[in-house]
Structure formats: C-alpha cells, structure tokens
Amino acid sequence: MPVARSATLDPTETALFDLPYAPVEKRALPAGRPREWYIAHNRRLKAMRLAIVLLDAGVWRAEQAPNRTIRLAAERVGVHPPSDTTCHMVRALMRYSR
C-alpha cells in the first residue's frame, strides 16, 4: 500500500501544521495522587498532542505511523522524543478515534 508523501514527515518538506506552536497555559496537577498517576497522565497528554500533529501532517492511519515517524514529528514541534510506550499510545489514539 503506497504511503502518502506527507506521511513521511520529510524534514525538507514544508510543515502542514501551524508553527510557532503556542502551548496552553499550564496549571498545577492535583496533589495527593500516586506518582504513577502523574506519569500516565503526562504520557496521555503527550500522546494526544503527537496524534494531533500527525493528523495535521496527513498521517491518517496508525499503520502509517511507525516509531520513527512519531519521533520525527515530536522533534519538529519541539517535544522530547517519546518512548516506545508513548508511540504505542499515539497509534492507539489514531486507531480508536474513528
């Protein structure tokens, strides 16, 4: 199956999403939760942001988003490279959003 050209996120291509990226104003997370909750919460937020970036760039299907493509998208918007677990979550979000 051929992959759309924009799905490769080639660094020489013009980005299809708006830059510069203006982050939402940060608010403090509620206190008193276990550390694992905060880690999972931040991972879900990062996965959601990356899924949106990929969708804006023309990557419509989870099969078009290997770890390398997700990490390249993270680099282009100034987000730390995601872990394998976060990449898996990005693909899951793309898969279940239909």
CSV table of N, CA, C and O in Angstrom, one decimal:
chain,number,residue,atom,x,y,z
A,1,MET,N,0.8,-1.2,0.0
A,1,MET,CA,0.0,0.0,0.0
A,1,MET,C,0.9,1.2,0.0
A,1,MET,O,1.7,1.4,0.9
A,2,PRO,N,0.7,2.1,-1.0
A,2,PRO,CA,1.6,3.3,-1.0
A,2,PRO,C,1.2,4.3,0.1
A,2,PRO,O,0.1,4.4,0.5
A,3,VAL,N,2.2,4.9,0.7
A,3,VAL,CA,2.1,5.9,1.8
A,3,VAL,C,2.1,7.3,1.2
A,3,VAL,O,2.9,7.6,0.3
A,4,ALA,N,1.2,8.1,1.6
A,4,ALA,CA,1.1,9.5,1.1
A,4,ALA,C,2.4,10.2,1.4
A,4,ALA,O,3.1,9.9,2.4
A,5,ARG,N,2.8,11.1,0.5
A,5,ARG,CA,4.1,11.7,0.6
A,5,ARG,C,4.2,12.5,1.9
A,5,ARG,O,5.2,12.5,2.6
A,6,SER,N,3.1,13.2,2.3
A,6,SER,CA,3.2,14.0,3.6
A,6,SER,C,3.3,13.1,4.8
A,6,SER,O,3.7,13.5,5.9
A,7,ALA,N,3.0,11.8,4.7
A,7,ALA,CA,3.1,10.9,5.8
A,7,ALA,C,4.5,10.6,6.2
A,7,ALA,O,4.7,10.1,7.3
A,8,THR,N,5.5,10.9,5.4
A,8,THR,CA,6.8,10.6,5.7
A,8,THR,C,7.5,11.6,6.6
A,8,THR,O,8.5,11.4,7.2
A,9,LEU,N,6.9,12.8,6.7
A,9,LEU,CA,7.4,13.9,7.5
A,9,LEU,C,8.9,14.2,7.2
A,9,LEU,O,9.7,14.3,8.1
A,10,ASP,N,9.1,14.3,5.9
A,10,ASP,CA,10.5,14.6,5.5
A,10,ASP,C,10.9,16.0,6.0
A,10,ASP,O,10.1,17.0,5.8
A,11,PRO,N,12.1,16.1,6.6
A,11,PRO,CA,12.4,17.4,7.2
A,11,PRO,C,12.6,18.5,6.2
A,11,PRO,O,12.5,19.7,6.5
A,12,THR,N,12.7,18.2,4.9
A,12,THR,CA,12.9,19.2,3.9
A,12,THR,C,11.5,19.7,3.4
A,12,THR,O,11.5,20.7,2.7
A,13,GLU,N,10.4,19.0,3.7
A,13,GLU,CA,9.1,19.4,3.3
A,13,GLU,C,8.6,20.6,4.2
A,13,GLU,O,9.0,20.7,5.3
A,14,THR,N,7.7,21.3,3.6
A,14,THR,CA,7.0,22.4,4.4
A,14,THR,C,6.0,21.8,5.3
A,14,THR,O,5.3,20.9,4.9
A,15,ALA,N,6.0,22.2,6.6
A,15,ALA,CA,5.1,21.6,7.6
A,15,ALA,C,3.6,22.0,7.2
A,15,ALA,O,3.4,23.1,6.8
A,16,LEU,N,2.7,21.1,7.5
A,16,LEU,CA,1.3,21.3,7.2
A,16,LEU,C,0.6,21.9,8.5
A,16,LEU,O,-0.6,22.2,8.4
A,17,PHE,N,1.3,21.9,9.6
A,17,PHE,CA,0.7,22.4,10.8
A,17,PHE,C,1.3,23.8,11.1
A,17,PHE,O,2.3,24.2,10.6
A,18,ASP,N,0.5,24.5,11.9
A,18,ASP,CA,0.9,25.9,12.2
A,18,ASP,C,2.1,25.9,13.2
A,18,ASP,O,2.1,25.3,14.2
A,19,LEU,N,3.1,26.7,12.8
A,19,LEU,CA,4.2,27.0,13.7
A,19,LEU,C,4.4,28.5,13.8
A,19,LEU,O,4.1,29.2,12.8
A,20,PRO,N,4.8,29.1,14.8
A,20,PRO,CA,5.3,28.5,16.0
A,20,PRO,C,4.1,28.0,16.9
A,20,PRO,O,3.0,28.5,16.9
A,21,TYR,N,4.4,27.0,17.6
A,21,TYR,CA,3.4,26.3,18.5
A,21,TYR,C,3.3,27.1,19.8
A,21,TYR,O,4.3,27.4,20.4
A,22,ALA,N,2.1,27.5,20.1
A,22,ALA,CA,1.9,28.2,21.4
A,22,ALA,C,1.2,27.3,22.4
A,22,ALA,O,0.1,26.9,22.2
A,23,PRO,N,2.0,26.8,23.4
A,23,PRO,CA,1.4,25.9,24.3
A,23,PRO,C,0.3,26.5,25.2
A,23,PRO,O,0.3,27.7,25.4
A,24,VAL,N,-0.6,25.6,25.7
A,24,VAL,CA,-1.7,26.1,26.5
A,24,VAL,C,-1.1,26.4,27.9
A,24,VAL,O,-0.1,25.9,28.3
A,25,GLU,N,-1.7,27.4,28.5
A,25,GLU,CA,-1.2,27.8,29.9
A,25,GLU,C,-1.3,26.6,30.8
A,25,GLU,O,-2.3,25.9,30.9
A,26,LYS,N,-0.1,26.3,31.5
A,26,LYS,CA,0.0,25.2,32.4
A,26,LYS,C,-0.7,25.5,33.7
A,26,LYS,O,-0.6,26.6,34.2
A,27,ARG,N,-1.4,24.4,34.2
A,27,ARG,CA,-2.0,24.5,35.5
A,27,ARG,C,-1.4,23.4,36.4
A,27,ARG,O,-1.0,22.3,35.9
A,28,ALA,N,-1.4,23.6,37.7
A,28,ALA,CA,-0.9,22.6,38.6
A,28,ALA,C,-1.8,21.4,38.6
A,28,ALA,O,-3.0,21.5,38.6
A,29,LEU,N,-1.2,20.2,38.6
A,29,LEU,CA,-2.0,19.0,38.7
A,29,LEU,C,-2.4,18.8,40.2
A,29,LEU,O,-1.8,19.3,41.1
A,30,PRO,N,-3.5,18.1,40.4
A,30,PRO,CA,-4.0,17.9,41.8
A,30,PRO,C,-3.0,17.1,42.6
A,30,PRO,O,-2.4,16.2,42.1
A,31,ALA,N,-2.8,17.6,43.9
A,31,ALA,CA,-1.9,16.9,44.7
A,31,ALA,C,-2.5,15.6,45.4
A,31,ALA,O,-3.7,15.5,45.4
A,32,GLY,N,-1.6,14.8,45.8
A,32,GLY,CA,-2.1,13.6,46.6
A,32,GLY,C,-2.3,12.3,45.8
A,32,GLY,O,-2.7,11.3,46.3
A,33,ARG,N,-2.0,12.4,44.5
A,33,ARG,CA,-2.1,11.1,43.7
A,33,ARG,C,-0.8,10.4,43.7
A,33,ARG,O,0.3,11.0,43.9
A,34,PRO,N,-0.8,9.1,43.4
A,34,PRO,CA,0.5,8.3,43.3
A,34,PRO,C,1.3,8.8,42.1
A,34,PRO,O,0.7,9.3,41.1
A,35,ARG,N,2.6,8.7,42.2
A,35,ARG,CA,3.5,9.1,41.2
A,35,ARG,C,3.1,8.5,39.8
A,35,ARG,O,3.2,9.2,38.8
A,36,GLU,N,2.7,7.3,39.8
A,36,GLU,CA,2.4,6.6,38.6
A,36,GLU,C,1.2,7.3,37.8
A,36,GLU,O,1.1,7.3,36.6
A,37,TRP,N,0.3,7.9,38.6
A,37,TRP,CA,-0.8,8.6,38.0
A,37,TRP,C,-0.3,9.7,37.2
A,37,TRP,O,-0.8,10.0,36.1
A,38,TYR,N,0.6,10.5,37.8
A,38,TYR,CA,1.1,11.7,37.1
A,38,TYR,C,1.9,11.3,35.8
A,38,TYR,O,1.8,12.0,34.8
A,39,ILE,N,2.7,10.2,35.9
A,39,ILE,CA,3.4,9.7,34.8
A,39,ILE,C,2.5,9.3,33.6
A,39,ILE,O,2.6,9.7,32.5
A,40,ALA,N,1.4,8.6,34.0
A,40,ALA,CA,0.4,8.1,33.0
A,40,ALA,C,-0.3,9.3,32.4
A,40,ALA,O,-0.6,9.4,31.2
A,41,HIS,N,-0.7,10.3,33.2
A,41,HIS,CA,-1.4,11.5,32.8
A,41,HIS,C,-0.6,12.3,31.8
A,41,HIS,O,-1.1,12.6,30.7
A,42,ASN,N,0.7,12.5,32.1
A,42,ASN,CA,1.5,13.3,31.2
A,42,ASN,C,1.8,12.5,29.9
A,42,ASN,O,1.9,13.1,28.8
A,43,ARG,N,1.9,11.2,30.0
A,43,ARG,CA,2.1,10.4,28.8
A,43,ARG,C,0.9,10.5,27.9
A,43,ARG,O,1.0,10.6,26.7
A,44,ARG,N,-0.3,10.4,28.5
A,44,ARG,CA,-1.5,10.5,27.7
A,44,ARG,C,-1.6,11.9,27.0
A,44,ARG,O,-2.0,12.0,25.8
A,45,LEU,N,-1.2,13.0,27.7
A,45,LEU,CA,-1.3,14.3,27.1
A,45,LEU,C,-0.3,14.4,25.9
A,45,LEU,O,-0.6,15.0,24.9
A,46,LYS,N,0.9,13.9,26.1
A,46,LYS,CA,1.9,13.9,25.1
A,46,LYS,C,1.5,13.1,23.9
A,46,LYS,O,1.6,13.5,22.7
A,47,ALA,N,0.9,11.9,24.1
A,47,ALA,CA,0.4,11.1,23.0
A,47,ALA,C,-0.7,11.8,22.2
A,47,ALA,O,-0.7,11.7,21.0
A,48,MET,N,-1.5,12.5,23.0
A,48,MET,CA,-2.6,13.2,22.3
A,48,MET,C,-2.1,14.3,21.4
A,48,MET,O,-2.5,14.5,20.3
A,49,ARG,N,-1.1,15.1,22.0
A,49,ARG,CA,-0.5,16.2,21.2
A,49,ARG,C,0.2,15.6,19.9
A,49,ARG,O,0.0,16.2,18.8
A,50,LEU,N,0.9,14.5,20.0
A,50,LEU,CA,1.6,13.9,18.9
A,50,LEU,C,0.6,13.4,17.9
A,50,LEU,O,0.8,13.5,16.7
A,51,ALA,N,-0.5,12.8,18.3
A,51,ALA,CA,-1.5,12.3,17.4
A,51,ALA,C,-2.1,13.4,16.6
A,51,ALA,O,-2.3,13.3,15.4
A,52,ILE,N,-2.4,14.6,17.3
A,52,ILE,CA,-2.9,15.7,16.6
A,52,ILE,C,-1.9,16.2,15.5
A,52,ILE,O,-2.3,16.6,14.4
A,53,VAL,N,-0.6,16.3,15.9
A,53,VAL,CA,0.4,16.8,14.9
A,53,VAL,C,0.4,15.8,13.7
A,53,VAL,O,0.5,16.3,12.6
A,54,LEU,N,0.4,14.5,13.9
A,54,LEU,CA,0.4,13.6,12.8
A,54,LEU,C,-0.8,13.7,11.9
A,54,LEU,O,-0.7,13.7,10.7
A,55,LEU,N,-2.0,13.9,12.5
A,55,LEU,CA,-3.2,14.0,11.8
A,55,LEU,C,-3.1,15.3,10.9
A,55,LEU,O,-3.5,15.3,9.8
A,56,ASP,N,-2.6,16.4,11.5
A,56,ASP,CA,-2.5,17.6,10.8
A,56,ASP,C,-1.5,17.5,9.6
A,56,ASP,O,-1.6,18.2,8.6
A,57,ALA,N,-0.5,16.6,9.8
A,57,ALA,CA,0.5,16.4,8.8
A,57,ALA,C,0.1,15.4,7.7
A,57,ALA,O,0.8,15.2,6.7
A,58,GLY,N,-1.1,14.9,7.8
A,58,GLY,CA,-1.6,13.9,6.8
A,58,GLY,C,-1.4,12.5,7.1
A,58,GLY,O,-1.6,11.6,6.2
A,59,VAL,N,-1.0,12.1,8.3
A,59,VAL,CA,-0.8,10.7,8.7
A,59,VAL,C,-2.2,10.3,9.3
A,59,VAL,O,-2.5,10.7,10.4
A,60,TRP,N,-3.0,9.6,8.5
A,60,TRP,CA,-4.4,9.4,8.9
A,60,TRP,C,-4.6,8.0,9.6
A,60,TRP,O,-5.5,7.8,10.3
A,61,ARG,N,-3.7,7.1,9.3
A,61,ARG,CA,-3.9,5.7,9.8
A,61,ARG,C,-2.7,5.4,10.7
A,61,ARG,O,-1.6,5.8,10.5
A,62,ALA,N,-3.0,4.5,11.7
A,62,ALA,CA,-2.0,4.1,12.7
A,62,ALA,C,-0.9,3.3,12.0
A,62,ALA,O,0.3,3.4,12.4
A,63,GLU,N,-1.2,2.7,10.9
A,63,GLU,CA,-0.2,1.9,10.2
A,63,GLU,C,0.8,2.8,9.5
A,63,GLU,O,1.9,2.3,9.1
A,64,GLN,N,0.5,4.0,9.3
A,64,GLN,CA,1.4,5.0,8.6
A,64,GLN,C,2.3,5.7,9.6
A,64,GLN,O,3.1,6.5,9.3
A,65,ALA,N,2.2,5.3,10.9
A,65,ALA,CA,3.0,6.0,12.0
A,65,ALA,C,3.9,5.0,12.7
A,65,ALA,O,3.6,4.7,13.9
A,66,PRO,N,5.0,4.6,12.2
A,66,PRO,CA,6.0,3.9,12.9
A,66,PRO,C,6.7,4.8,14.0
A,66,PRO,O,6.5,6.0,13.9
A,67,ASN,N,7.4,4.2,14.9
A,67,ASN,CA,8.0,5.0,15.9
A,67,ASN,C,8.9,6.1,15.4
A,67,ASN,O,8.9,7.2,15.9
A,68,ARG,N,9.6,5.9,14.3
A,68,ARG,CA,10.5,6.9,13.7
A,68,ARG,C,9.7,8.1,13.2
A,68,ARG,O,10.1,9.2,13.4
A,69,THR,N,8.5,7.9,12.6
A,69,THR,CA,7.7,9.0,12.1
A,69,THR,C,7.2,9.8,13.3
A,69,THR,O,7.1,11.0,13.3
A,70,ILE,N,6.8,9.1,14.4
A,70,ILE,CA,6.2,9.8,15.6
A,70,ILE,C,7.3,10.6,16.2
A,70,ILE,O,7.1,11.8,16.6
A,71,ARG,N,8.5,10.0,16.3
A,71,ARG,CA,9.7,10.8,16.9
A,71,ARG,C,10.1,12.0,16.1
A,71,ARG,O,10.5,13.0,16.6
A,72,LEU,N,10.0,11.8,14.8
A,72,LEU,CA,10.4,12.9,13.9
A,72,LEU,C,9.3,14.1,14.0
A,72,LEU,O,9.7,15.3,14.1
A,73,ALA,N,8.1,13.7,14.2
A,73,ALA,CA,7.0,14.7,14.4
A,73,ALA,C,7.3,15.4,15.7
A,73,ALA,O,7.1,16.7,15.8
A,74,ALA,N,7.7,14.7,16.8
A,74,ALA,CA,8.0,15.3,18.1
A,74,ALA,C,9.1,16.3,18.0
A,74,ALA,O,9.1,17.4,18.5
A,75,GLU,N,10.1,15.9,17.2
A,75,GLU,CA,11.3,16.8,17.0
A,75,GLU,C,10.9,18.1,16.3
A,75,GLU,O,11.3,19.1,16.7
A,76,ARG,N,10.0,18.0,15.3
A,76,ARG,CA,9.6,19.1,14.6
A,76,ARG,C,8.8,20.1,15.4
A,76,ARG,O,8.8,21.3,15.0
A,77,VAL,N,8.1,19.7,16.4
A,77,VAL,CA,7.3,20.6,17.2
A,77,VAL,C,7.9,20.9,18.5
A,77,VAL,O,7.4,21.6,19.3
A,78,GLY,N,9.1,20.4,18.7
A,78,GLY,CA,9.9,20.7,19.9
A,78,GLY,C,9.5,20.0,21.2
A,78,GLY,O,9.6,20.5,22.3
A,79,VAL,N,9.1,18.7,21.0
A,79,VAL,CA,8.7,17.9,22.1
A,79,VAL,C,9.8,16.8,22.3
A,79,VAL,O,10.4,16.4,21.3
A,80,HIS,N,10.1,16.5,23.5
A,80,HIS,CA,11.1,15.4,23.8
A,80,HIS,C,10.7,14.2,23.1
A,80,HIS,O,9.6,13.9,23.0
A,81,PRO,N,11.7,13.4,22.6
A,81,PRO,CA,11.4,12.2,21.9
A,81,PRO,C,10.6,11.2,22.7
A,81,PRO,O,10.9,11.0,23.9
A,82,PRO,N,9.5,10.7,22.2
A,82,PRO,CA,8.6,9.8,23.0
A,82,PRO,C,9.2,8.4,23.2
A,82,PRO,O,10.0,8.0,22.3
A,83,SER,N,8.8,7.8,24.2
A,83,SER,CA,9.3,6.4,24.5
A,83,SER,C,8.5,5.4,23.5
A,83,SER,O,7.5,5.9,22.9
A,84,ASP,N,8.9,4.2,23.5
A,84,ASP,CA,8.1,3.2,22.8
A,84,ASP,C,6.7,3.1,23.3
A,84,ASP,O,5.7,2.9,22.5
A,85,THR,N,6.5,3.2,24.6
A,85,THR,CA,5.1,3.1,25.1
A,85,THR,C,4.3,4.3,24.7
A,85,THR,O,3.1,4.1,24.3
A,86,THR,N,4.8,5.5,24.6
A,86,THR,CA,4.1,6.6,24.2
A,86,THR,C,3.8,6.5,22.7
A,86,THR,O,2.7,6.9,22.3
A,87,CYS,N,4.7,6.0,21.9
A,87,CYS,CA,4.5,5.8,20.5
A,87,CYS,C,3.3,4.8,20.3
A,87,CYS,O,2.4,5.0,19.4
A,88,HIS,N,3.3,3.8,21.1
A,88,HIS,CA,2.2,2.8,21.0
A,88,HIS,C,0.8,3.5,21.4
A,88,HIS,O,-0.2,3.2,20.7
A,89,MET,N,0.9,4.4,22.4
A,89,MET,CA,-0.4,5.1,22.7
A,89,MET,C,-0.8,6.1,21.6
A,89,MET,O,-2.0,6.2,21.4
A,90,VAL,N,0.1,6.7,20.9
A,90,VAL,CA,-0.2,7.5,19.8
A,90,VAL,C,-1.0,6.7,18.7
A,90,VAL,O,-2.0,7.1,18.2
A,91,ARG,N,-0.4,5.6,18.4
A,91,ARG,CA,-1.1,4.7,17.4
A,91,ARG,C,-2.5,4.3,17.9
A,91,ARG,O,-3.4,4.2,17.1
A,92,ALA,N,-2.6,4.0,19.2
A,92,ALA,CA,-3.9,3.5,19.7
A,92,ALA,C,-4.9,4.7,19.6
A,92,ALA,O,-6.0,4.5,19.3
A,93,LEU,N,-4.5,5.9,19.9
A,93,LEU,CA,-5.4,7.0,19.8
A,93,LEU,C,-5.8,7.2,18.3
A,93,LEU,O,-7.0,7.5,18.1
A,94,MET,N,-4.9,7.1,17.4
A,94,MET,CA,-5.3,7.2,16.0
A,94,MET,C,-6.2,6.1,15.6
A,94,MET,O,-7.1,6.4,14.8
A,95,ARG,N,-6.0,4.9,16.1
A,95,ARG,CA,-6.8,3.8,15.7
A,95,ARG,C,-8.2,3.9,16.3
A,95,ARG,O,-9.2,3.6,15.6
A,96,TYR,N,-8.4,4.4,17.5
A,96,TYR,CA,-9.7,4.4,18.2
A,96,TYR,C,-10.4,5.7,18.0
A,96,TYR,O,-11.5,5.9,18.4
A,97,SER,N,-9.9,6.7,17.2
A,97,SER,CA,-10.5,7.9,17.0
A,97,SER,C,-11.6,7.8,15.9
A,97,SER,O,-12.3,8.8,15.7
A,98,ARG,N,-11.7,6.7,15.2
A,98,ARG,CA,-12.6,6.6,14.1
A,98,ARG,C,-14.0,6.2,14.6
A,98,ARG,O,-14.4,5.5,15.2
